[in-house]
XYZ file of N, CA and C in Angstrom:
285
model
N -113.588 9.117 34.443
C -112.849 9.766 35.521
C -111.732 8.849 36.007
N -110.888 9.335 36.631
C -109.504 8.213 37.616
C -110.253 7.948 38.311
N -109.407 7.095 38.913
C -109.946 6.151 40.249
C -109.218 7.375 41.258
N -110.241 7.350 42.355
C -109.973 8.059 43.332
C -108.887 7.850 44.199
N -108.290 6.403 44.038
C -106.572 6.305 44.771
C -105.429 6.749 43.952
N -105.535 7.617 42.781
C -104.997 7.819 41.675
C -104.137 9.320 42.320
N -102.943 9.463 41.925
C -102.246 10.792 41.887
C -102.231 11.190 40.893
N -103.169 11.860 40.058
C -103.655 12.625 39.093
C -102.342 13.682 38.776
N -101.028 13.968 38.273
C -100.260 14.777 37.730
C -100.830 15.479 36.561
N -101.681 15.247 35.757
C -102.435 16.128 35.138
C -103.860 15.717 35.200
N -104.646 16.331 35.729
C -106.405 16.074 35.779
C -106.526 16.763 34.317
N -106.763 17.128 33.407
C -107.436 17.173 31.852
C -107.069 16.128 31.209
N -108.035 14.897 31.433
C -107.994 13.941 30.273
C -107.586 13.871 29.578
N -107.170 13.220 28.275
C -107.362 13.153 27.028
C -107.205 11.998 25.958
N -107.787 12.490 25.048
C -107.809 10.705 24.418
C -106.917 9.745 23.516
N -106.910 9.055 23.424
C -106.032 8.561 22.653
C -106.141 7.228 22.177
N -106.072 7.224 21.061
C -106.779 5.952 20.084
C -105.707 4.834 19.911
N -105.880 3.908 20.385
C -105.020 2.164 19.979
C -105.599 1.521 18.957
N -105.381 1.486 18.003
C -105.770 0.053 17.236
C -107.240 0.349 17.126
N -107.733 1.700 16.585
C -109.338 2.160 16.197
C -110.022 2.203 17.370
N -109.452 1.928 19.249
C -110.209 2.068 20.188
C -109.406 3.317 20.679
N -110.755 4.056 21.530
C -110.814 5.316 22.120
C -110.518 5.143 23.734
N -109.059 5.807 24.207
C -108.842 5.990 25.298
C -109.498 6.790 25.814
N -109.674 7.297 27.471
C -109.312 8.249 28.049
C -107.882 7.774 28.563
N -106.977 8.939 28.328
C -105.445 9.011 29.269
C -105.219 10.296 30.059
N -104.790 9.235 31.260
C -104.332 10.376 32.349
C -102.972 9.947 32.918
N -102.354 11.008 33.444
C -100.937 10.905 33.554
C -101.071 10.790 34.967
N -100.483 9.341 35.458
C -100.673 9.588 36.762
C -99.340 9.325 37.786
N -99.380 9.314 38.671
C -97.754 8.914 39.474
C -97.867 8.968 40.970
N -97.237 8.158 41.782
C -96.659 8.494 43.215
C -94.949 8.430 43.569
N -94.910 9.275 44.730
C -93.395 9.338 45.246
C -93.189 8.886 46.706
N -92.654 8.195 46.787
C -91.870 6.966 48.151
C -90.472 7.657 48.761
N -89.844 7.357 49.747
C -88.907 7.379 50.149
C -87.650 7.073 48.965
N -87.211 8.021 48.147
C -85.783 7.652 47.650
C -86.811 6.783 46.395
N -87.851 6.943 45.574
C -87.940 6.588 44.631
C -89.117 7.158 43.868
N -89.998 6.684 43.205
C -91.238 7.082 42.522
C -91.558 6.168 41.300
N -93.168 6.355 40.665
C -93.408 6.089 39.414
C -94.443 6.793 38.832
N -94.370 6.797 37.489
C -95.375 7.616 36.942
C -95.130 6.911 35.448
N -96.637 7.611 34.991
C -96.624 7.434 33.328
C -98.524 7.554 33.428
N -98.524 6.905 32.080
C -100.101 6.996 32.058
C -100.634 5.977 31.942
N -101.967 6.071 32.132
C -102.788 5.189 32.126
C -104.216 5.387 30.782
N -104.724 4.094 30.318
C -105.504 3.707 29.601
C -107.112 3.574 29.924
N -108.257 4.218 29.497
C -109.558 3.369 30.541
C -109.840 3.911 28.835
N -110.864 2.569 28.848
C -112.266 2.678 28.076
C -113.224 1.771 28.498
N -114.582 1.663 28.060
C -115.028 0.484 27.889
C -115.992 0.235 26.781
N -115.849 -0.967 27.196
C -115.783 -2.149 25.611
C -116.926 -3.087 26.219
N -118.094 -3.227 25.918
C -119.594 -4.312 25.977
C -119.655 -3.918 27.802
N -119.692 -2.872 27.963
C -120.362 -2.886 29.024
C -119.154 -2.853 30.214
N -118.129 -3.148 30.163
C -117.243 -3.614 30.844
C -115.904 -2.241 31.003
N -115.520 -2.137 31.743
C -113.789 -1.180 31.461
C -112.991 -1.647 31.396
N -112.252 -1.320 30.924
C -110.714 -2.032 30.765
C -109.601 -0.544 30.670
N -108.807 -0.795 31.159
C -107.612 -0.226 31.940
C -106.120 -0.590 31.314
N -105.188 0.103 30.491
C -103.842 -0.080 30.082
C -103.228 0.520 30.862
N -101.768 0.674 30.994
C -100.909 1.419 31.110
C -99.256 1.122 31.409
N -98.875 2.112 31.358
C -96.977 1.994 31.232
C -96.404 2.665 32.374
N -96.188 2.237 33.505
C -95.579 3.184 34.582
C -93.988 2.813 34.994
N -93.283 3.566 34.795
C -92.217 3.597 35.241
C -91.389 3.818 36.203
N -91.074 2.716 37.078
C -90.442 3.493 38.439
C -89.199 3.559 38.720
N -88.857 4.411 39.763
C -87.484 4.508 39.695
C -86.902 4.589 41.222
N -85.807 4.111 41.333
C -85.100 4.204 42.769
C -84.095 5.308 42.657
N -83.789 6.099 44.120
C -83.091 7.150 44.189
C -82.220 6.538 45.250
N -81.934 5.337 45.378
C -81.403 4.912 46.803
C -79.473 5.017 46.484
N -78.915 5.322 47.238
C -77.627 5.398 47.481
C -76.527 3.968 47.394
N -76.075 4.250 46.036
C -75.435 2.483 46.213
C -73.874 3.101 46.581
N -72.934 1.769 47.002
C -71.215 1.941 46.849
C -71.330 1.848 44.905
N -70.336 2.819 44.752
C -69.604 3.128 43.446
C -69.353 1.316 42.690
N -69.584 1.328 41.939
C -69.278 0.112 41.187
C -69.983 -1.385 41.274
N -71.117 -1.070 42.212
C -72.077 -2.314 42.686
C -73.443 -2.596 42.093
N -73.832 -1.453 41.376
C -74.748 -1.047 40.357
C -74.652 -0.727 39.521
N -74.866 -0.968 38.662
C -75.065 -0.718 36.828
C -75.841 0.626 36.757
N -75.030 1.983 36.246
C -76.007 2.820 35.845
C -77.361 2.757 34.656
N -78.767 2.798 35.225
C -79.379 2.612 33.857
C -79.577 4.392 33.466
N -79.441 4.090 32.368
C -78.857 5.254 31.292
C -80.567 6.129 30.762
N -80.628 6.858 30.228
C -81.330 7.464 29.061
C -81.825 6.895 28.340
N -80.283 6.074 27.469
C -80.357 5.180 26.208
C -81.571 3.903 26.854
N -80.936 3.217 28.162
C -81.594 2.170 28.665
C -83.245 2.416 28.928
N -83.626 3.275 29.265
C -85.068 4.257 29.189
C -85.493 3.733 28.209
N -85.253 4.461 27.182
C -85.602 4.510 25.442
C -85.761 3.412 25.544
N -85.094 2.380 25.284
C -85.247 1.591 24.910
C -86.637 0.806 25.167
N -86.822 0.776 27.310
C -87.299 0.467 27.528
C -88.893 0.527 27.350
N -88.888 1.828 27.911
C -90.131 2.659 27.381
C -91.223 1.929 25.687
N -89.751 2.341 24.679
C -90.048 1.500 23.075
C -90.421 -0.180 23.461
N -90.232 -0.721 23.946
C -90.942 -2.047 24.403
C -91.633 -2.463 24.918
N -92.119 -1.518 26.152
C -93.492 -1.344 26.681
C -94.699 -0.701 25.417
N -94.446 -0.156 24.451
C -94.787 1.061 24.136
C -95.409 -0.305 22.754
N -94.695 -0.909 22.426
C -94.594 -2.220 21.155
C -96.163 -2.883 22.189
N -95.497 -2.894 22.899
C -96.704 -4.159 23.693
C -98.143 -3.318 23.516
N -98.170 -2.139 24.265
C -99.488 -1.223 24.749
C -99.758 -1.278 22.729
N -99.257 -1.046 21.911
C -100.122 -0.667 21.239
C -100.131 -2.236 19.642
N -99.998 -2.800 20.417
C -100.379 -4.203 19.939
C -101.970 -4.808 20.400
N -102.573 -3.560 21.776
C -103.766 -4.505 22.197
C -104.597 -4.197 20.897
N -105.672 -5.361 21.064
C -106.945 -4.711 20.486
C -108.187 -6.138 21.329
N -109.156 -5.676 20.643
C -110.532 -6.073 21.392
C -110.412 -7.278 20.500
N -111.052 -8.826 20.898
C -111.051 -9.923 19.740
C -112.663 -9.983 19.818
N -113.385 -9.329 20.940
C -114.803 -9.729 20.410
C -115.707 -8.756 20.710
């Protein structure tokens, strides 16, 4: 199950395998003043124990002056996302 401080955006589980181990994933997220994050999260457990992944992405909606901030892009996303994404599925269990 989530943890009960969890904003559950989709409650139906589902699983998803890293490196021959069995997730449960749930998509979870909160929203703030002028920002938010979301993505999913990882639980299994392994000798008794849980263990917990995940990739959340947040974002600001705050109001800058024209030219004082760098738009991050789509492209910049992708990218990012693909490097989180390298890491999460590099884990595995060593014992």
């Amino acid at each position: 199950m989530g943890s009960p401080g969890w904003l559950v955006i989709n409650s139906n589980a589902s699983t998803t395998r890293i490196n021959h181990v069995s997730f449960k994933t749930f998509e979870i997220g909160d929203n703030w003043t002028s920002g938010g994050q979301s993505g999913p999260a990882y639980r299994t457990f392994h000798n008794g124990t849980c263990y917990e992944l995940g990739i959340q992405t947040n974002a600001s909606h705050a109001v800058y002056d024209p030219g004082t901030v760098k738009e991050f892009t789509k492209k910049d996303l992708s990218e990012v996302e693909g490097r989180l994404r390298q890491a999460l599925n590099s884990f595995v269990f060593l014992k």
